[in-house]
Coordinates of C-alpha atoms and ligand atoms in Angstrom, one line a residue:
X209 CA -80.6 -54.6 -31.1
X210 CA -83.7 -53.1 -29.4
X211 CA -85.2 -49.9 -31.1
X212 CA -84.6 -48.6 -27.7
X213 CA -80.7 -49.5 -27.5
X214 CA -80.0 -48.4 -24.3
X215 CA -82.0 -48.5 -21.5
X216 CA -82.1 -48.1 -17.9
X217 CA -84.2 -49.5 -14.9
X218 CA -84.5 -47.7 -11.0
X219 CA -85.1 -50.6 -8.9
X220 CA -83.5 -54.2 -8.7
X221 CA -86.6 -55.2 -6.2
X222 CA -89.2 -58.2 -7.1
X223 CA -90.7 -56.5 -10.2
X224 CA -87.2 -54.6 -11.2
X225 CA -85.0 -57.5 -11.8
X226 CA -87.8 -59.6 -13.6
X227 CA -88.3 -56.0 -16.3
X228 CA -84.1 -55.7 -16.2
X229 CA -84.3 -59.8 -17.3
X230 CA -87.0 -59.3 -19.9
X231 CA -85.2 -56.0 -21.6
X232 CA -81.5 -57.9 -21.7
X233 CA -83.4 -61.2 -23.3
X234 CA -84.8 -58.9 -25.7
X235 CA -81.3 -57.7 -26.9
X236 CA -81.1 -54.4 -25.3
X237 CA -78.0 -53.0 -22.8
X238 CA -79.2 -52.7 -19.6
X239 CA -78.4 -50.4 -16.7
X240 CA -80.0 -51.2 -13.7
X241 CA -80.2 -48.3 -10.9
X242 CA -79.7 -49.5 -7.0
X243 CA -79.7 -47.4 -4.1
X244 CA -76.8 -49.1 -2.9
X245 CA -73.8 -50.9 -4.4
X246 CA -74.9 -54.0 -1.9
X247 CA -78.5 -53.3 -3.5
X248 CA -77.1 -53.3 -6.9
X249 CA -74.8 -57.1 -5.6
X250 CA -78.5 -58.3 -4.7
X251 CA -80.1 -56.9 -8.0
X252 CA -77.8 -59.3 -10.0
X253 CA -78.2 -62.0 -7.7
X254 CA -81.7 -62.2 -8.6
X255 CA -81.6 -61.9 -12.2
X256 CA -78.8 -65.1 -12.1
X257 CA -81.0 -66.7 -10.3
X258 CA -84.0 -66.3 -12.3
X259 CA -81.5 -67.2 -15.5
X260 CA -80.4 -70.3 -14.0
X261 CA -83.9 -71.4 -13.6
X262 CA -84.0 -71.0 -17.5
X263 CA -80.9 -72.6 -18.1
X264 CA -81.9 -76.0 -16.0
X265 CA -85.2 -76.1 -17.4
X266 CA -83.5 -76.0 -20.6
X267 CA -85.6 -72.9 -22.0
X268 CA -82.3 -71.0 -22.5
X269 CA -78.7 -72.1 -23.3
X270 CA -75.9 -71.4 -20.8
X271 CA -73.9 -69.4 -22.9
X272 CA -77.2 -67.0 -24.0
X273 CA -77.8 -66.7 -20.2
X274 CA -73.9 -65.4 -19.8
X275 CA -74.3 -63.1 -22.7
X276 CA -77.6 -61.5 -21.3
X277 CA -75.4 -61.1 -18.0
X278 CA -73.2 -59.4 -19.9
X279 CA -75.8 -56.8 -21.1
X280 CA -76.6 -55.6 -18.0
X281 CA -74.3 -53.3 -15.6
X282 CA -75.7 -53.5 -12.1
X283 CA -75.2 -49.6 -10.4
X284 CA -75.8 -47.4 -7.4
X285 CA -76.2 -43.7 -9.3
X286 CA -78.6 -42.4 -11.1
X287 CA -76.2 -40.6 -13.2
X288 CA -75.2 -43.9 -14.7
X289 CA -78.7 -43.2 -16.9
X290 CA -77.9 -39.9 -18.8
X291 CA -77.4 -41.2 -22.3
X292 CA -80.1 -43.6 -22.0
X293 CA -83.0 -43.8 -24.3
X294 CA -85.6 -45.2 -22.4
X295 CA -85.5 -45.6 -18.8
X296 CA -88.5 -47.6 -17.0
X297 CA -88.8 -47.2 -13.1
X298 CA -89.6 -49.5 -10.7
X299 CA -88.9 -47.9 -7.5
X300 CA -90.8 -49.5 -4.7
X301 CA -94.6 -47.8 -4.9
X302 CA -94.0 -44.8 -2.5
X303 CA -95.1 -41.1 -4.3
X304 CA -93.0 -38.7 -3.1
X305 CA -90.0 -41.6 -4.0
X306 CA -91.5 -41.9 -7.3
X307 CA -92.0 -37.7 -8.2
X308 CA -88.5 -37.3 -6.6
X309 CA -86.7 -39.8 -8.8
X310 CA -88.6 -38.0 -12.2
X311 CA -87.8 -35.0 -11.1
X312 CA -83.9 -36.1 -11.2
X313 CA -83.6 -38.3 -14.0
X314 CA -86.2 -36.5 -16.2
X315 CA -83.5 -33.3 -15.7
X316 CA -80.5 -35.8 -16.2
X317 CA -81.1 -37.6 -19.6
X318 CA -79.1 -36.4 -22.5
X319 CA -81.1 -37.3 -25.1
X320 CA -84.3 -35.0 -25.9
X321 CA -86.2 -37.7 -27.4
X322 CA -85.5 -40.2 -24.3
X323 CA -88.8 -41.6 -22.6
X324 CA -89.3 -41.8 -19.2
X325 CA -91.9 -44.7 -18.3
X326 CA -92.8 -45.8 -14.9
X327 CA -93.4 -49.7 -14.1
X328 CA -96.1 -48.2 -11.1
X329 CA -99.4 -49.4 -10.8
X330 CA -101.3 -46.9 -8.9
X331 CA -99.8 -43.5 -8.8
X332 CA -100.9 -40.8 -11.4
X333 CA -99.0 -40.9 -14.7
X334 CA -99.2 -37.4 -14.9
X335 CA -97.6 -36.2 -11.7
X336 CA -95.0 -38.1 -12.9
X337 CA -94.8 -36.3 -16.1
X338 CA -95.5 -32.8 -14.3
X339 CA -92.5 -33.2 -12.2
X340 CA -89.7 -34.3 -15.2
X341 CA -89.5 -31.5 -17.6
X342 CA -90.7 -34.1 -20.4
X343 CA -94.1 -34.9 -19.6
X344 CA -95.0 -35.5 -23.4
X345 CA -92.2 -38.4 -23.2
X346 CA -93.4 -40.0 -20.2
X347 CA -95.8 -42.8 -19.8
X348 CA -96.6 -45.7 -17.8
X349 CA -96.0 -49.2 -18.6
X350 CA -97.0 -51.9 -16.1
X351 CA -95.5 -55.5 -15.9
X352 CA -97.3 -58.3 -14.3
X353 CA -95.2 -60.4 -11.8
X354 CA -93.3 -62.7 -12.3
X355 CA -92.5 -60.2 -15.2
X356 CA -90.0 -62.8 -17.6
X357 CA -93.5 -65.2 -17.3
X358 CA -96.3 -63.1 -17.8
X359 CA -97.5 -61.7 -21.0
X360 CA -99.2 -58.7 -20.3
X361 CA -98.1 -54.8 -20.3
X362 CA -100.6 -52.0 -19.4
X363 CA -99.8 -48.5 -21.5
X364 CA -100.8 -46.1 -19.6
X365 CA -100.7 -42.4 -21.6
X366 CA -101.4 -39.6 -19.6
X367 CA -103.3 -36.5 -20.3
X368 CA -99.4 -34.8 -21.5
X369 CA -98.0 -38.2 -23.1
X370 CA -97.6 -37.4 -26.6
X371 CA -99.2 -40.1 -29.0
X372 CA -95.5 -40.0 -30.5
X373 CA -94.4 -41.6 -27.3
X374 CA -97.4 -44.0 -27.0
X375 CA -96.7 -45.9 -30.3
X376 CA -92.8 -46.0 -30.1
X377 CA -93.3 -47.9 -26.5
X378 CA -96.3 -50.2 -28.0
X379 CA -94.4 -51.4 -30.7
X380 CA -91.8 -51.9 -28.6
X381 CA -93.5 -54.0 -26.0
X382 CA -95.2 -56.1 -28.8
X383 CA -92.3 -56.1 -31.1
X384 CA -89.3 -56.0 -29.1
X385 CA -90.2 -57.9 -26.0
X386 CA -92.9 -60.4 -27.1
X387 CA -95.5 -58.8 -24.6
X388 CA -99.3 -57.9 -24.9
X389 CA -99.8 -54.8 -24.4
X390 CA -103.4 -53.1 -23.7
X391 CA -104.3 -49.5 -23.2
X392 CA -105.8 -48.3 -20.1
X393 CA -106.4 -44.8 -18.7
X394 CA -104.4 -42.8 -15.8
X395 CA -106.4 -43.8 -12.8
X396 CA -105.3 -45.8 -9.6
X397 CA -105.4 -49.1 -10.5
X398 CA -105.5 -49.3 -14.1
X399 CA -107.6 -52.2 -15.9
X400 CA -105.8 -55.4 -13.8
X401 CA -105.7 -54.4 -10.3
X402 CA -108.8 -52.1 -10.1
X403 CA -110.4 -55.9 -10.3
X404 CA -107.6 -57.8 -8.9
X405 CA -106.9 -56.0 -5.8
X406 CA -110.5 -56.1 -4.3
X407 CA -110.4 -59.6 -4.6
X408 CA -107.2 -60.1 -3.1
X409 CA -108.5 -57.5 -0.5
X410 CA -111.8 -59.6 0.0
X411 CA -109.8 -63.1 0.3
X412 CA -107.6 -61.6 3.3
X413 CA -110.8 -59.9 4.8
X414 CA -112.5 -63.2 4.9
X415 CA -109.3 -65.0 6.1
X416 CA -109.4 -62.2 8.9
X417 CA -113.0 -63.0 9.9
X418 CA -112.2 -66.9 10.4
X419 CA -114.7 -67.5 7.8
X420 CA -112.2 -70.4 6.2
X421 CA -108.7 -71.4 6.2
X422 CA -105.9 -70.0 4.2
X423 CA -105.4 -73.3 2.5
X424 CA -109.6 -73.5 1.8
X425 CA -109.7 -69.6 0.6
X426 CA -106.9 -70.3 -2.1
X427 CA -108.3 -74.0 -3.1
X428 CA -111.6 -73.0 -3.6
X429 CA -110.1 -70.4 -6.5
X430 CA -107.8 -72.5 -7.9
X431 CA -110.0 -75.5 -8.3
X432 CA -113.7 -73.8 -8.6
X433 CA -112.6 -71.1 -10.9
X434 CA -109.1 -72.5 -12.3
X435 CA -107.3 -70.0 -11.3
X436 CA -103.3 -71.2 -11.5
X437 CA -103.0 -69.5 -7.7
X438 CA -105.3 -68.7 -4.8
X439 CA -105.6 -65.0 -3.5
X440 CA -103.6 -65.4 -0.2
X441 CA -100.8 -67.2 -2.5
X442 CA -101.0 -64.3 -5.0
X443 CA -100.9 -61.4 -2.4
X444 CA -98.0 -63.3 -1.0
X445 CA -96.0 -63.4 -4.8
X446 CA -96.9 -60.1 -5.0
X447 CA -95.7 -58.7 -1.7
X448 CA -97.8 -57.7 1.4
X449 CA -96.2 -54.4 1.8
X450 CA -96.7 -53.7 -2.3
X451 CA -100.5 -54.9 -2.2
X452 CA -101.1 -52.5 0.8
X453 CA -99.6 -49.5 -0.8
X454 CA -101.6 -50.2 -3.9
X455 CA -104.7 -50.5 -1.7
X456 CA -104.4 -47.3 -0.2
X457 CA -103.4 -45.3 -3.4
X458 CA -107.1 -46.7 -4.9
X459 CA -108.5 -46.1 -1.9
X460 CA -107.4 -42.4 -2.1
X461 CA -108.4 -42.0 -5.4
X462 CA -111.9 -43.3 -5.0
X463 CA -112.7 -43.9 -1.8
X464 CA -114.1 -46.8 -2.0
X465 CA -113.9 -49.1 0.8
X466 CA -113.1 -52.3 -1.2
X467 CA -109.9 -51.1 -1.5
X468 CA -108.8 -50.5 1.8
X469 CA -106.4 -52.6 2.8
X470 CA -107.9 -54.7 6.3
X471 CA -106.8 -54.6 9.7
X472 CA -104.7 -58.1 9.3
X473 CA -102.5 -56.9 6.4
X474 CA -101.9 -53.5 7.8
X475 CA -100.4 -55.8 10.9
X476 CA -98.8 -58.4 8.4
X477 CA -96.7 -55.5 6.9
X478 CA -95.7 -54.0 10.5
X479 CA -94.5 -57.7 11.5
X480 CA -92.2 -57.8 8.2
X481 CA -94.2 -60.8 7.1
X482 CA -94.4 -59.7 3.4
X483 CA -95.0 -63.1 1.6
X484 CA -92.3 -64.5 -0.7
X485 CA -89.7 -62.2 0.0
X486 CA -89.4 -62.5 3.6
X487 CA -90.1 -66.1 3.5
X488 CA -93.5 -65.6 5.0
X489 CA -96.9 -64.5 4.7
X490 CA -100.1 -66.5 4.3
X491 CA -98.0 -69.3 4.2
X492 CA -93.9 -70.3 4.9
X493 CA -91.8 -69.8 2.1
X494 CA -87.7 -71.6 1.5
Ligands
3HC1591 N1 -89.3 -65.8 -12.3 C1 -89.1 -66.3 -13.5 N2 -89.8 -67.4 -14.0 C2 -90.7 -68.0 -13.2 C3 -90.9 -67.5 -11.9 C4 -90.2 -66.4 -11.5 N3 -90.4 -65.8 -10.2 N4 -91.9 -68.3 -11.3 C5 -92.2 -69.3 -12.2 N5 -91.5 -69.1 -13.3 C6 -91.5 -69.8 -14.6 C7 -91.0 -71.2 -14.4 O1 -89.6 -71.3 -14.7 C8 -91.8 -72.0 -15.5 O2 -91.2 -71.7 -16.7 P1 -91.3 -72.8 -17.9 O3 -92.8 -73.2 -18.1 O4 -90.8 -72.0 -19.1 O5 -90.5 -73.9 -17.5 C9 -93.2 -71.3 -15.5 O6 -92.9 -70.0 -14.9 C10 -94.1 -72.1 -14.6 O7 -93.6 -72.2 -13.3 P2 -93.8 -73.4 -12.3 O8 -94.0 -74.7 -13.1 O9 -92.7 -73.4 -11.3 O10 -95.0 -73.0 -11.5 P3 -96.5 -72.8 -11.9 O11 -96.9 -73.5 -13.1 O12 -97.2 -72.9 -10.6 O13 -96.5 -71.2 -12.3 C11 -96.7 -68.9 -11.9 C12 -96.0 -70.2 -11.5 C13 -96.3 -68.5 -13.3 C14 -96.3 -67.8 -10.9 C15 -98.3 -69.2 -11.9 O14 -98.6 -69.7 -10.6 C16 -99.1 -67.9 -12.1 O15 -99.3 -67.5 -13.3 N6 -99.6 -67.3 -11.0 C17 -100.3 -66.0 -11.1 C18 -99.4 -64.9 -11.3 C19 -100.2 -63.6 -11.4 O16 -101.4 -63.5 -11.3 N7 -99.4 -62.5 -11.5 C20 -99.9 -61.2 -11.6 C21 -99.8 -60.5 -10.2 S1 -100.5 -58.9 -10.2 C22 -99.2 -57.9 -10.6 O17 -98.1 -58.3 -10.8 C23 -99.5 -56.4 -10.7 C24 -98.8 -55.7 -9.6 O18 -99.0 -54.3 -9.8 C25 -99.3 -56.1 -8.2

């Protein structure tokens, strides 16, 4: 039983499911917060999926995959989150989505010492907090995708997080879910995609210029810097639409024009071609 026993996730998209698998496999109950009962049908279809992958490549038995099924109760209200304990949001990354859902579930938790934590990676911690009527119990706490696979969690205290909060979610991610965490400060971006993202910006911009091919772009970073994907093949895990939004929150934080998402993925996102989870971006996807 997590230290956190109960504990609720807004979102069932790419990064919500894989953060709804990882708290269930760590022992807690799980609510997971749709905006639509055929949202919340699709939220479970992912995680099952993602289980059955484990299951056939024999990392987890079929009847601990059924049981961490069981943990988890796939809804459409918000409400369904009062007597959590911890609640982690990853709502797609959209501010005034974000500040609207803290506003509501920071006013609807029962539980005075319940943290609110958000799974964003570029929009300031502390609006956040401002917004929910807890802001010494709210914090960020950033997953990598795919989350069940990769190790690291970013804490991200802001200015109003207390230090109270801070520790119960670190030993938590280290203790509880087998993650390493590291602490970075409230700015757009964080540690990881303040360098990730003008890479992945870069790679499109010279993919955009017809400098080389898609396939040439990603082969030259997997096999010259052993890098286990390319940067057209990561943007596309990662999903267009998400990478743009992240590009222009840094970019309106710093101005800097690195960050600016290019001409090409502005038009990617507008044709729906948002990598993996369309089934096309860079490349055709199953
Ligand atoms: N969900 C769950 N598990 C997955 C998965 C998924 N979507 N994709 C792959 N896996 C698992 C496989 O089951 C396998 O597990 P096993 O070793 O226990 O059997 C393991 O990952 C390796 O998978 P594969 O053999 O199928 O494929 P690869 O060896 O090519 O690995 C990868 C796939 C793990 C995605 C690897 O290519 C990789 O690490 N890519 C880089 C990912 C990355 O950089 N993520 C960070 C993105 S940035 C971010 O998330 C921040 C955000 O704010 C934008």
């Amino acid at each position: 039983m997590s230290s956190f026993g109960k504990v609720g996730v807004i979102g069932g998209g790419l990064m919500g499911s894989g953060i709804v698998e990882v708290l269930a496999r760590a022992g807690a109950d799980v609510v997971n917060v749709e905006v639509s009962a055929e949202a919340a049908e699709a939220a479970r279809g992912r995680v099952s999926h993602s289980l059955r992958r484990a299951v056939s490549r024999g990392k987890l038995e079929q009847s601990d995959a059924d049981a961490v099924l069981e943990r988890i109760r796939f809804v459409d209200s918000l409400d369904d989150l009062a007597d959590r304990d911890l609640v982690v949001e990853a709502a797609s990354e959209d501010e005034e989505t974000k500040l609207e859902l803290f506003r509501r579930v920071g006013a609807l938790l029962d539980s005075d010492e319940a943290i609110l934590a958000s799974n964003t990676s570029s929009i300031p911690i502390v609006k956040l907090g401002a917004v929910s009527g807890r802001p010494d119990r709210v914090m960020g706490v950033h997953f990598f995708n795919p989350a069940p696979v990769m190790k690291l969690v970013e804490l991200i205290p802001s200015l109003t997080t207390s230090e109270q909060t801070l520790e119960r979610v670190r030993g938590w991610v280290s203790e509880e879910l087998g993650k390493q965490p590291i602490d970075a400060t409230d700015r757009a971006g964080f540690i990881v995609n303040s360098l990730l993202v003008p890479y992945l910006l870069s790679a499109i911009r010279m993919y955009e210029a017809g400098y080389a091919s898609a396939a040439d772009i990603d082969r030259g970073m997997v096999l010259g810097c052993g890098h286990p994907m390319g940067p057209l093949a990561l943007s596309d895990l990662i999903g267009l639409d998400t990478l743009k939004a992240i590009g222009e929150s840094m970019y309106e934080e710093f101005k800097e024009p690195l960050y600016s998402p290019p001409p090409l993925l502005d038009r990617m996102v507008d044709a729906g071609l948002l990598g993996q989870k369309t089934g096309h971006g860079f490349y055709p996807y199953d």
